[in-house]
Amino acid sequence: MASGNNNEDDLRRREVELRQKEQEIRLRELELELNKTMEPPVSPTVKHVETKKKNWLSKIPKFAKFGAMVFGSFLVVVITWKIAALLVPMIIVGAIAFIGYKLYLEGDDA
């Protein structure tokens, strides 16, 4: 009987140890899962590659950049002036035609 009790006690002790190990493993898994959810997602970093346009623009001296801006502004002003020079006579002729219409053609109901 003593050997039977020893075997049963040994089996119970092993079962308890096995349960404890399973609980420890499950606890570690849960801790790892919690740590994973708590950490912010990390996105991969990529080194910034400068474009040729940016390299080319950085090599130009400041006075050349300023000159290009002045020249571009001058072109905008000249083009705007030419468009205005075309539109103003058309507006004047249109206004005169409208006034003539109102004075002579619209009032001839008699």
PDB file of N, CA and C in Angstrom:
ATOM      1  N   MET A   1       0.803  -1.189   0.000  1.00  0.00           N
ATOM      2  CA  MET A   1       0.000   0.000   0.000  1.00  0.00           C
ATOM      3  C   MET A   1       0.850   1.259   0.000  1.00  0.00           C
ATOM      4  N   ALA A   2       1.950   1.167   0.677  1.00  0.00           N
ATOM      5  CA  ALA A   2       2.789   2.344   0.774  1.00  0.00           C
ATOM      6  C   ALA A   2       3.311   2.739  -0.598  1.00  0.00           C
ATOM      7  N   SER A   3       3.624   1.754  -1.439  1.00  0.00           N
ATOM      8  CA  SER A   3       4.104   2.086  -2.774  1.00  0.00           C
ATOM      9  C   SER A   3       2.975   2.659  -3.624  1.00  0.00           C
ATOM     10  N   GLY A   4       1.733   2.202  -3.417  1.00  0.00           N
ATOM     11  CA  GLY A   4       0.580   2.741  -4.131  1.00  0.00           C
ATOM     12  C   GLY A   4       0.321   4.180  -3.730  1.00  0.00           C
ATOM     13  N   ASN A   5       0.442   4.476  -2.440  1.00  0.00           N
ATOM     14  CA  ASN A   5       0.265   5.850  -1.969  1.00  0.00           C
ATOM     15  C   ASN A   5       1.376   6.748  -2.503  1.00  0.00           C
ATOM     16  N   ASN A   6       2.586   6.170  -2.533  1.00  0.00           N
ATOM     17  CA  ASN A   6       3.701   6.960  -3.050  1.00  0.00           C
ATOM     18  C   ASN A   6       3.490   7.313  -4.524  1.00  0.00           C
ATOM     19  N   ASN A   7       3.004   6.326  -5.294  1.00  0.00           N
ATOM     20  CA  ASN A   7       2.743   6.589  -6.714  1.00  0.00           C
ATOM     21  C   ASN A   7       1.648   7.649  -6.880  1.00  0.00           C
ATOM     22  N   GLU A   8       0.573   7.522  -6.075  1.00  0.00           N
ATOM     23  CA  GLU A   8      -0.518   8.501  -6.164  1.00  0.00           C
ATOM     24  C   GLU A   8      -0.038   9.889  -5.744  1.00  0.00           C
ATOM     25  N   ASP A   9       0.729   9.919  -4.651  1.00  0.00           N
ATOM     26  CA  ASP A   9       1.264  11.211  -4.199  1.00  0.00           C
ATOM     27  C   ASP A   9       2.206  11.808  -5.249  1.00  0.00           C
ATOM     28  N   ASP A  10       3.008  10.927  -5.845  1.00  0.00           N
ATOM     29  CA  ASP A  10       3.931  11.390  -6.879  1.00  0.00           C
ATOM     30  C   ASP A  10       3.156  11.924  -8.093  1.00  0.00           C
ATOM     31  N   LEU A  11       2.104  11.219  -8.499  1.00  0.00           N
ATOM     32  CA  LEU A  11       1.279  11.676  -9.617  1.00  0.00           C
ATOM     33  C   LEU A  11       0.602  13.002  -9.290  1.00  0.00           C
ATOM     34  N   ARG A  12       0.058  13.137  -8.087  1.00  0.00           N
ATOM     35  CA  ARG A  12      -0.584  14.394  -7.683  1.00  0.00           C
ATOM     36  C   ARG A  12       0.424  15.550  -7.678  1.00  0.00           C
ATOM     37  N   ARG A  13       1.604  15.256  -7.122  1.00  0.00           N
ATOM     38  CA  ARG A  13       2.638  16.282  -7.083  1.00  0.00           C
ATOM     39  C   ARG A  13       3.031  16.697  -8.501  1.00  0.00           C
ATOM     40  N   ARG A  14       3.168  15.744  -9.409  1.00  0.00           N
ATOM     41  CA  ARG A  14       3.508  16.048 -10.796  1.00  0.00           C
ATOM     42  C   ARG A  14       2.383  16.843 -11.478  1.00  0.00           C
ATOM     43  N   GLU A  15       1.122  16.474 -11.179  1.00  0.00           N
ATOM     44  CA  GLU A  15      -0.014  17.213 -11.746  1.00  0.00           C
ATOM     45  C   GLU A  15      -0.008  18.664 -11.270  1.00  0.00           C
ATOM     46  N   VAL A  16       0.266  18.846  -9.980  1.00  0.00           N
ATOM     47  CA  VAL A  16       0.315  20.204  -9.432  1.00  0.00           C
ATOM     48  C   VAL A  16       1.450  20.988 -10.083  1.00  0.00           C
ATOM     49  N   GLU A  17       2.610  20.371 -10.221  1.00  0.00           N
ATOM     50  CA  GLU A  17       3.748  21.035 -10.861  1.00  0.00           C
ATOM     51  C   GLU A  17       3.428  21.382 -12.322  1.00  0.00           C
ATOM     52  N   LEU A  18       2.782  20.431 -13.011  1.00  0.00           N
ATOM     53  CA  LEU A  18       2.415  20.667 -14.404  1.00  0.00           C
ATOM     54  C   LEU A  18       1.420  21.826 -14.517  1.00  0.00           C
ATOM     55  N   ARG A  19       0.422  21.866 -13.648  1.00  0.00           N
ATOM     56  CA  ARG A  19      -0.536  22.978 -13.656  1.00  0.00           C
ATOM     57  C   ARG A  19       0.162  24.308 -13.384  1.00  0.00           C
ATOM     58  N   GLN A  20       1.085  24.294 -12.422  1.00  0.00           N
ATOM     59  CA  GLN A  20       1.815  25.527 -12.114  1.00  0.00           C
ATOM     60  C   GLN A  20       2.633  25.992 -13.325  1.00  0.00           C
ATOM     61  N   LYS A  21       3.305  25.051 -13.994  1.00  0.00           N
ATOM     62  CA  LYS A  21       4.083  25.409 -15.180  1.00  0.00           C
ATOM     63  C   LYS A  21       3.176  25.942 -16.286  1.00  0.00           C
ATOM     64  N   GLU A  22       2.012  25.293 -16.479  1.00  0.00           N
ATOM     65  CA  GLU A  22       1.071  25.766 -17.496  1.00  0.00           C
ATOM     66  C   GLU A  22       0.569  27.172 -17.168  1.00  0.00           C
ATOM     67  N   GLN A  23       0.290  27.400 -15.883  1.00  0.00           N
ATOM     68  CA  GLN A  23      -0.158  28.735 -15.472  1.00  0.00           C
ATOM     69  C   GLN A  23       0.942  29.776 -15.697  1.00  0.00           C
ATOM     70  N   GLU A  24       2.173  29.432 -15.385  1.00  0.00           N
ATOM     71  CA  GLU A  24       3.289  30.357 -15.599  1.00  0.00           C
ATOM     72  C   GLU A  24       3.463  30.668 -17.092  1.00  0.00           C
ATOM     73  N   ILE A  25       3.366  29.627 -17.909  1.00  0.00           N
ATOM     74  CA  ILE A  25       3.501  29.834 -19.359  1.00  0.00           C
ATOM     75  C   ILE A  25       2.371  30.722 -19.872  1.00  0.00           C
ATOM     76  N   ARG A  26       1.146  30.433 -19.439  1.00  0.00           N
ATOM     77  CA  ARG A  26       0.000  31.247 -19.876  1.00  0.00           C
ATOM     78  C   ARG A  26       0.151  32.690 -19.389  1.00  0.00           C
ATOM     79  N   LEU A  27       0.637  32.864 -18.162  1.00  0.00           N
ATOM     80  CA  LEU A  27       0.849  34.205 -17.625  1.00  0.00           C
ATOM     81  C   LEU A  27       1.895  34.958 -18.453  1.00  0.00           C
ATOM     82  N   ARG A  28       2.981  34.288 -18.834  1.00  0.00           N
ATOM     83  CA  ARG A  28       3.996  34.918 -19.679  1.00  0.00           C
ATOM     84  C   ARG A  28       3.413  35.305 -21.045  1.00  0.00           C
ATOM     85  N   GLU A  29       2.603  34.404 -21.614  1.00  0.00           N
ATOM     86  CA  GLU A  29       1.973  34.707 -22.907  1.00  0.00           C
ATOM     87  C   GLU A  29       1.071  35.936 -22.806  1.00  0.00           C
ATOM     88  N   LEU A  30       0.293  36.009 -21.729  1.00  0.00           N
ATOM     89  CA  LEU A  30      -0.591  37.163 -21.541  1.00  0.00           C
ATOM     90  C   LEU A  30       0.211  38.448 -21.350  1.00  0.00           C
ATOM     91  N   GLU A  31       1.303  38.373 -20.596  1.00  0.00           N
ATOM     92  CA  GLU A  31       2.150  39.552 -20.403  1.00  0.00           C
ATOM     93  C   GLU A  31       2.749  40.013 -21.729  1.00  0.00           C
ATOM     94  N   LEU A  32       3.223  39.064 -22.534  1.00  0.00           N
ATOM     95  CA  LEU A  32       3.771  39.422 -23.843  1.00  0.00           C
ATOM     96  C   LEU A  32       2.702  40.056 -24.730  1.00  0.00           C
ATOM     97  N   GLU A  33       1.498  39.503 -24.674  1.00  0.00           N
ATOM     98  CA  GLU A  33       0.396  40.054 -25.473  1.00  0.00           C
ATOM     99  C   GLU A  33       0.051  41.469 -25.026  1.00  0.00           C
ATOM    100  N   LEU A  34       0.048  41.700 -23.722  1.00  0.00           N
ATOM    101  CA  LEU A  34      -0.220  43.045 -23.207  1.00  0.00           C
ATOM    102  C   LEU A  34       0.877  44.015 -23.622  1.00  0.00           C
ATOM    103  N   ASN A  35       2.117  43.585 -23.531  1.00  0.00           N
ATOM    104  CA  ASN A  35       3.231  44.454 -23.915  1.00  0.00           C
ATOM    105  C   ASN A  35       3.183  44.798 -25.400  1.00  0.00           C
ATOM    106  N   LYS A  36       2.761  43.853 -26.216  1.00  0.00           N
ATOM    107  CA  LYS A  36       2.667  44.122 -27.652  1.00  0.00           C
ATOM    108  C   LYS A  36       1.589  45.153 -27.942  1.00  0.00           C
ATOM    109  N   THR A  37       0.463  45.060 -27.252  1.00  0.00           N
ATOM    110  CA  THR A  37      -0.626  46.002 -27.520  1.00  0.00           C
ATOM    111  C   THR A  37      -0.331  47.374 -26.936  1.00  0.00           C
ATOM    112  N   MET A  38       0.496  47.464 -25.916  1.00  0.00           N
ATOM    113  CA  MET A  38       0.793  48.750 -25.293  1.00  0.00           C
ATOM    114  C   MET A  38       1.815  49.553 -26.095  1.00  0.00           C
ATOM    115  N   GLU A  39       2.698  48.887 -26.794  1.00  0.00           N
ATOM    116  CA  GLU A  39       3.730  49.587 -27.549  1.00  0.00           C
ATOM    117  C   GLU A  39       3.116  50.202 -28.802  1.00  0.00           C
ATOM    118  N   PRO A  40       3.491  51.431 -29.115  1.00  0.00           N
ATOM    119  CA  PRO A  40       2.967  52.037 -30.342  1.00  0.00           C
ATOM    120  C   PRO A  40       3.556  51.330 -31.561  1.00  0.00           C
ATOM    121  N   PRO A  41       2.805  51.283 -32.633  1.00  0.00           N
ATOM    122  CA  PRO A  41       3.342  50.624 -33.824  1.00  0.00           C
ATOM    123  C   PRO A  41       4.531  51.404 -34.382  1.00  0.00           C
ATOM    124  N   VAL A  42       5.528  50.683 -34.761  1.00  0.00           N
ATOM    125  CA  VAL A  42       6.754  51.302 -35.265  1.00  0.00           C
ATOM    126  C   VAL A  42       6.755  51.179 -36.783  1.00  0.00           C
ATOM    127  N   SER A  43       6.879  52.312 -37.438  1.00  0.00           N
ATOM    128  CA  SER A  43       6.939  52.280 -38.898  1.00  0.00           C
ATOM    129  C   SER A  43       8.402  52.296 -39.323  1.00  0.00           C
ATOM    130  N   PRO A  44       8.700  51.625 -40.399  1.00  0.00           N
ATOM    131  CA  PRO A  44      10.101  51.599 -40.843  1.00  0.00           C
ATOM    132  C   PRO A  44      10.531  52.975 -41.331  1.00  0.00           C
ATOM    133  N   THR A  45      11.751  53.323 -41.016  1.00  0.00           N
ATOM    134  CA  THR A  45      12.269  54.627 -41.436  1.00  0.00           C
ATOM    135  C   THR A  45      13.032  54.468 -42.743  1.00  0.00           C
ATOM    136  N   VAL A  46      12.900  55.476 -43.568  1.00  0.00           N
ATOM    137  CA  VAL A  46      13.575  55.465 -44.862  1.00  0.00           C
ATOM    138  C   VAL A  46      14.411  56.727 -44.955  1.00  0.00           C
ATOM    139  N   LYS A  47      15.630  56.576 -45.382  1.00  0.00           N
ATOM    140  CA  LYS A  47      16.506  57.728 -45.514  1.00  0.00           C
ATOM    141  C   LYS A  47      15.991  58.618 -46.632  1.00  0.00           C
ATOM    142  N   HIS A  48      15.941  59.917 -46.358  1.00  0.00           N
ATOM    143  CA  HIS A  48      15.446  60.879 -47.336  1.00  0.00           C
ATOM    144  C   HIS A  48      16.460  61.023 -48.461  1.00  0.00           C
ATOM    145  N   VAL A  49      15.989  60.827 -49.670  1.00  0.00           N
ATOM    146  CA  VAL A  49      16.845  60.961 -50.843  1.00  0.00           C
ATOM    147  C   VAL A  49      16.537  62.300 -51.497  1.00  0.00           C
ATOM    148  N   GLU A  50      17.560  63.125 -51.642  1.00  0.00           N
ATOM    149  CA  GLU A  50      17.360  64.434 -52.253  1.00  0.00           C
ATOM    150  C   GLU A  50      17.188  64.273 -53.753  1.00  0.00           C
ATOM    151  N   THR A  51      16.269  65.041 -54.293  1.00  0.00           N
ATOM    152  CA  THR A  51      16.027  64.972 -55.726  1.00  0.00           C
ATOM    153  C   THR A  51      17.038  65.834 -56.469  1.00  0.00           C
ATOM    154  N   LYS A  52      17.139  65.596 -57.753  1.00  0.00           N
ATOM    155  CA  LYS A  52      18.083  66.368 -58.564  1.00  0.00           C
ATOM    156  C   LYS A  52      17.676  67.830 -58.611  1.00  0.00           C
ATOM    157  N   LYS A  53      16.370  68.067 -58.644  1.00  0.00           N
ATOM    158  CA  LYS A  53      15.891  69.444 -58.711  1.00  0.00           C
ATOM    159  C   LYS A  53      16.322  70.212 -57.464  1.00  0.00           C
ATOM    160  N   LYS A  54      16.201  69.575 -56.320  1.00  0.00           N
ATOM    161  CA  LYS A  54      16.585  70.251 -55.085  1.00  0.00           C
ATOM    162  C   LYS A  54      18.094  70.492 -55.057  1.00  0.00           C
ATOM    163  N   ASN A  55      18.869  69.516 -55.483  1.00  0.00           N
ATOM    164  CA  ASN A  55      20.321  69.698 -55.536  1.00  0.00           C
ATOM    165  C   ASN A  55      20.682  70.836 -56.472  1.00  0.00           C
ATOM    166  N   TRP A  56      20.039  70.882 -57.627  1.00  0.00           N
ATOM    167  CA  TRP A  56      20.322  71.915 -58.613  1.00  0.00           C
ATOM    168  C   TRP A  56      19.956  73.280 -58.065  1.00  0.00           C
ATOM    169  N   LEU A  57      18.819  73.360 -57.372  1.00  0.00           N
ATOM    170  CA  LEU A  57      18.367  74.639 -56.841  1.00  0.00           C
ATOM    171  C   LEU A  57      19.271  75.120 -55.707  1.00  0.00           C
ATOM    172  N   SER A  58      19.804  74.198 -54.937  1.00  0.00           N
ATOM    173  CA  SER A  58      20.667  74.619 -53.829  1.00  0.00           C
ATOM    174  C   SER A  58      22.039  75.095 -54.316  1.00  0.00           C
ATOM    175  N   LYS A  59      22.425  74.720 -55.517  1.00  0.00           N
ATOM    176  CA  LYS A  59      23.729  75.128 -56.040  1.00  0.00           C
ATOM    177  C   LYS A  59      23.712  76.530 -56.639  1.00  0.00           C
ATOM    178  N   ILE A  60      22.522  77.047 -56.928  1.00  0.00           N
ATOM    179  CA  ILE A  60      22.421  78.382 -57.531  1.00  0.00           C
ATOM    180  C   ILE A  60      22.678  79.434 -56.452  1.00  0.00           C
ATOM    181  N   PRO A  61      23.475  80.452 -56.764  1.00  0.00           N
ATOM    182  CA  PRO A  61      23.710  81.519 -55.779  1.00  0.00           C
ATOM    183  C   PRO A  61      22.431  82.314 -55.506  1.00  0.00           C
ATOM    184  N   LYS A  62      22.410  82.975 -54.368  1.00  0.00           N
ATOM    185  CA  LYS A  62      21.217  83.714 -53.959  1.00  0.00           C
ATOM    186  C   LYS A  62      20.892  84.854 -54.911  1.00  0.00           C
ATOM    187  N   PHE A  63      21.907  85.550 -55.421  1.00  0.00           N
ATOM    188  CA  PHE A  63      21.617  86.677 -56.321  1.00  0.00           C
ATOM    189  C   PHE A  63      20.995  86.177 -57.621  1.00  0.00           C
ATOM    190  N   ALA A  64      21.363  84.975 -58.061  1.00  0.00           N
ATOM    191  CA  ALA A  64      20.761  84.418 -59.276  1.00  0.00           C
ATOM    192  C   ALA A  64      19.299  84.053 -59.020  1.00  0.00           C
ATOM    193  N   LYS A  65      19.018  83.522 -57.833  1.00  0.00           N
ATOM    194  CA  LYS A  65      17.629  83.216 -57.480  1.00  0.00           C
ATOM    195  C   LYS A  65      16.803  84.495 -57.441  1.00  0.00           C
ATOM    196  N   PHE A  66      17.378  85.535 -56.860  1.00  0.00           N
ATOM    197  CA  PHE A  66      16.683  86.820 -56.792  1.00  0.00           C
ATOM    198  C   PHE A  66      16.436  87.367 -58.196  1.00  0.00           C
ATOM    199  N   GLY A  67      17.440  87.278 -59.058  1.00  0.00           N
ATOM    200  CA  GLY A  67      17.294  87.746 -60.438  1.00  0.00           C
ATOM    201  C   GLY A  67      16.206  86.983 -61.174  1.00  0.00           C
ATOM    202  N   ALA A  68      16.145  85.683 -60.965  1.00  0.00           N
ATOM    203  CA  ALA A  68      15.108  84.876 -61.611  1.00  0.00           C
ATOM    204  C   ALA A  68      13.724  85.278 -61.112  1.00  0.00           C
ATOM    205  N   MET A  69      13.610  85.572 -59.823  1.00  0.00           N
ATOM    206  CA  MET A  69      12.320  86.007 -59.275  1.00  0.00           C
ATOM    207  C   MET A  69      11.916  87.355 -59.853  1.00  0.00           C
ATOM    208  N   VAL A  70      12.860  88.273 -59.976  1.00  0.00           N
ATOM    209  CA  VAL A  70      12.559  89.593 -60.543  1.00  0.00           C
ATOM    210  C   VAL A  70      12.138  89.444 -61.998  1.00  0.00           C
ATOM    211  N   PHE A  71      12.861  88.635 -62.759  1.00  0.00           N
ATOM    212  CA  PHE A  71      12.528  88.416 -64.167  1.00  0.00           C
ATOM    213  C   PHE A  71      11.146  87.777 -64.313  1.00  0.00           C
ATOM    214  N   GLY A  72      10.843  86.791 -63.475  1.00  0.00           N
ATOM    215  CA  GLY A  72       9.528  86.152 -63.512  1.00  0.00           C
ATOM    216  C   GLY A  72       8.421  87.126 -63.168  1.00  0.00           C
ATOM    217  N   SER A  73       8.646  87.948 -62.162  1.00  0.00           N
ATOM    218  CA  SER A  73       7.655  88.963 -61.790  1.00  0.00           C
ATOM    219  C   SER A  73       7.452  89.954 -62.929  1.00  0.00           C
ATOM    220  N   PHE A  74       8.535  90.337 -63.590  1.00  0.00           N
ATOM    221  CA  PHE A  74       8.449  91.255 -64.726  1.00  0.00           C
ATOM    222  C   PHE A  74       7.608  90.639 -65.841  1.00  0.00           C
ATOM    223  N   LEU A  75       7.823  89.363 -66.126  1.00  0.00           N
ATOM    224  CA  LEU A  75       7.034  88.692 -67.159  1.00  0.00           C
ATOM    225  C   LEU A  75       5.550  88.677 -66.801  1.00  0.00           C
ATOM    226  N   VAL A  76       5.238  88.416 -65.551  1.00  0.00           N
ATOM    227  CA  VAL A  76       3.837  88.402 -65.116  1.00  0.00           C
ATOM    228  C   VAL A  76       3.215  89.775 -65.309  1.00  0.00           C
ATOM    229  N   VAL A  77       3.933  90.821 -64.943  1.00  0.00           N
ATOM    230  CA  VAL A  77       3.411  92.189 -65.093  1.00  0.00           C
ATOM    231  C   VAL A  77       3.206  92.523 -66.564  1.00  0.00           C
ATOM    232  N   VAL A  78       4.162  92.178 -67.427  1.00  0.00           N
ATOM    233  CA  VAL A  78       4.052  92.487 -68.859  1.00  0.00           C
ATOM    234  C   VAL A  78       2.867  91.752 -69.477  1.00  0.00           C
ATOM    235  N   ILE A  79       2.715  90.488 -69.162  1.00  0.00           N
ATOM    236  CA  ILE A  79       1.602  89.712 -69.719  1.00  0.00           C
ATOM    237  C   ILE A  79       0.272  90.263 -69.225  1.00  0.00           C
ATOM    238  N   THR A  80       0.193  90.607 -67.949  1.00  0.00           N
ATOM    239  CA  THR A  80      -1.033  91.195 -67.406  1.00  0.00           C
ATOM    240  C   THR A  80      -1.338  92.522 -68.100  1.00  0.00           C
ATOM    241  N   TRP A  81      -0.322  93.322 -68.330  1.00  0.00           N
ATOM    242  CA  TRP A  81      -0.507  94.619 -69.000  1.00  0.00           C
ATOM    243  C   TRP A  81      -1.029  94.433 -70.427  1.00  0.00           C
ATOM    244  N   LYS A  82      -0.498  93.446 -71.143  1.00  0.00           N
ATOM    245  CA  LYS A  82      -0.947  93.201 -72.517  1.00  0.00           C
ATOM    246  C   LYS A  82      -2.393  92.713 -72.546  1.00  0.00           C
ATOM    247  N   ILE A  83      -2.751  91.862 -71.618  1.00  0.00           N
ATOM    248  CA  ILE A  83      -4.141  91.393 -71.554  1.00  0.00           C
ATOM    249  C   ILE A  83      -5.067  92.558 -71.248  1.00  0.00           C
ATOM    250  N   ALA A  84      -4.665  93.402 -70.313  1.00  0.00           N
ATOM    251  CA  ALA A  84      -5.484  94.576 -69.982  1.00  0.00           C
ATOM    252  C   ALA A  84      -5.585  95.505 -71.181  1.00  0.00           C
ATOM    253  N   ALA A  85      -4.501  95.659 -71.937  1.00  0.00           N
ATOM    254  CA  ALA A  85      -4.514  96.527 -73.118  1.00  0.00           C
ATOM    255  C   ALA A  85      -5.459  95.986 -74.184  1.00  0.00           C
ATOM    256  N   LEU A  86      -5.670  94.697 -74.236  1.00  0.00           N
ATOM    257  CA  LEU A  86      -6.626  94.123 -75.179  1.00  0.00           C
ATOM    258  C   LEU A  86      -8.063  94.234 -74.670  1.00  0.00           C
ATOM    259  N   LEU A  87      -8.256  94.085 -73.390  1.00  0.00           N
ATOM    260  CA  LEU A  87      -9.610  94.071 -72.833  1.00  0.00           C
ATOM    261  C   LEU A  87     -10.216  95.463 -72.697  1.00  0.00           C
ATOM    262  N   VAL A  88      -9.421  96.449 -72.352  1.00  0.00           N
ATOM    263  CA  VAL A  88      -9.962  97.798 -72.110  1.00  0.00           C
ATOM    264  C   VAL A  88     -10.651  98.364 -73.351  1.00  0.00           C
ATOM    265  N   PRO A  89     -10.064  98.327 -74.542  1.00  0.00           N
ATOM    266  CA  PRO A  89     -10.798  98.843 -75.711  1.00  0.00           C
ATOM    267  C   PRO A  89     -12.081  98.060 -76.000  1.00  0.00           C
ATOM    268  N   MET A  90     -12.041  96.749 -75.779  1.00  0.00           N
ATOM    269  CA  MET A  90     -13.247  95.954 -76.003  1.00  0.00           C
ATOM    270  C   MET A  90     -14.343  96.341 -75.018  1.00  0.00           C
ATOM    271  N   ILE A  91     -13.978  96.616 -73.783  1.00  0.00           N
ATOM    272  CA  ILE A  91     -14.961  97.038 -72.784  1.00  0.00           C
ATOM    273  C   ILE A  91     -15.520  98.410 -73.151  1.00  0.00           C
ATOM    274  N   ILE A  92     -14.660  99.310 -73.594  1.00  0.00           N
ATOM    275  CA  ILE A  92     -15.117 100.660 -73.973  1.00  0.00           C
ATOM    276  C   ILE A  92     -16.072 100.583 -75.163  1.00  0.00           C
ATOM    277  N   VAL A  93     -15.713  99.820 -76.187  1.00  0.00           N
ATOM    278  CA  VAL A  93     -16.584  99.673 -77.362  1.00  0.00           C
ATOM    279  C   VAL A  93     -17.899  99.020 -76.962  1.00  0.00           C
ATOM    280  N   GLY A  94     -17.853  98.042 -76.111  1.00  0.00           N
ATOM    281  CA  GLY A  94     -19.076  97.388 -75.635  1.00  0.00           C
ATOM    282  C   GLY A  94     -19.960  98.346 -74.865  1.00  0.00           C
ATOM    283  N   ALA A  95     -19.360  99.178 -74.028  1.00  0.00           N
ATOM    284  CA  ALA A  95     -20.142 100.150 -73.256  1.00  0.00           C
ATOM    285  C   ALA A  95     -20.796 101.173 -74.179  1.00  0.00           C
ATOM    286  N   ILE A  96     -20.060 101.656 -75.177  1.00  0.00           N
ATOM    287  CA  ILE A  96     -20.630 102.624 -76.134  1.00  0.00           C
ATOM    288  C   ILE A  96     -21.771 101.973 -76.919  1.00  0.00           C
ATOM    289  N   ALA A  97     -21.586 100.733 -77.341  1.00  0.00           N
ATOM    290  CA  ALA A  97     -22.640 100.032 -78.082  1.00  0.00           C
ATOM    291  C   ALA A  97     -23.872  99.840 -77.208  1.00  0.00           C
ATOM    292  N   PHE A  98     -23.693  99.511 -75.953  1.00  0.00           N
ATOM    293  CA  PHE A  98     -24.820  99.323 -75.043  1.00  0.00           C
ATOM    294  C   PHE A  98     -25.576 100.636 -74.836  1.00  0.00           C
ATOM    295  N   ILE A  99     -24.832 101.716 -74.642  1.00  0.00           N
ATOM    296  CA  ILE A  99     -25.476 103.032 -74.457  1.00  0.00           C
ATOM    297  C   ILE A  99     -26.238 103.427 -75.725  1.00  0.00           C
ATOM    298  N   GLY A 100     -25.632 103.206 -76.893  1.00  0.00           N
ATOM    299  CA  GLY A 100     -26.320 103.498 -78.153  1.00  0.00           C
ATOM    300  C   GLY A 100     -27.572 102.665 -78.311  1.00  0.00           C
ATOM    301  N   TYR A 101     -27.530 101.421 -77.961  1.00  0.00           N
ATOM    302  CA  TYR A 101     -28.703 100.554 -78.030  1.00  0.00           C
ATOM    303  C   TYR A 101     -29.809 101.081 -77.132  1.00  0.00           C
ATOM    304  N   LYS A 102     -29.441 101.418 -75.905  1.00  0.00           N
ATOM    305  CA  LYS A 102     -30.437 101.908 -74.952  1.00  0.00           C
ATOM    306  C   LYS A 102     -31.063 103.219 -75.439  1.00  0.00           C
ATOM    307  N   LEU A 103     -30.251 104.106 -75.996  1.00  0.00           N
ATOM    308  CA  LEU A 103     -30.762 105.419 -76.417  1.00  0.00           C
ATOM    309  C   LEU A 103     -31.604 105.351 -77.690  1.00  0.00           C
ATOM    310  N   TYR A 104     -31.143 104.608 -78.686  1.00  0.00           N
ATOM    311  CA  TYR A 104     -31.768 104.698 -80.007  1.00  0.00           C
ATOM    312  C   TYR A 104     -32.720 103.542 -80.320  1.00  0.00           C
ATOM    313  N   LEU A 105     -32.337 102.316 -80.002  1.00  0.00           N
ATOM    314  CA  LEU A 105     -33.147 101.185 -80.445  1.00  0.00           C
ATOM    315  C   LEU A 105     -34.217 100.776 -79.432  1.00  0.00           C
ATOM    316  N   GLU A 106     -33.940 100.880 -78.175  1.00  0.00           N
ATOM    317  CA  GLU A 106     -34.904 100.435 -77.178  1.00  0.00           C
ATOM    318  C   GLU A 106     -36.042 101.436 -77.014  1.00  0.00           C
ATOM    319  N   GLY A 107     -35.801 102.679 -77.236  1.00  0.00           N
ATOM    320  CA  GLY A 107     -36.824 103.703 -77.053  1.00  0.00           C
ATOM    321  C   GLY A 107     -37.716 103.896 -78.265  1.00  0.00           C
ATOM    322  N   ASP A 108     -37.581 103.142 -79.371  1.00  0.00           N
ATOM    323  CA  ASP A 108     -38.375 103.314 -80.590  1.00  0.00           C
ATOM    324  C   ASP A 108     -39.647 102.468 -80.577  1.00  0.00           C
ATOM    325  N   ASP A 109     -40.435 102.542 -79.566  1.00  0.00           N
ATOM    326  CA  ASP A 109     -41.684 101.795 -79.511  1.00  0.00           C
ATOM    327  C   ASP A 109     -42.825 102.561 -80.187  1.00  0.00           C
ATOM    328  N   ALA A 110     -42.690 103.820 -80.440  1.00  0.00           N
ATOM    329  CA  ALA A 110     -43.771 104.660 -80.990  1.00  0.00           C
ATOM    330  C   ALA A 110     -43.965 104.402 -82.409  1.00  0.00           C
TER     331      ALA A 110
END
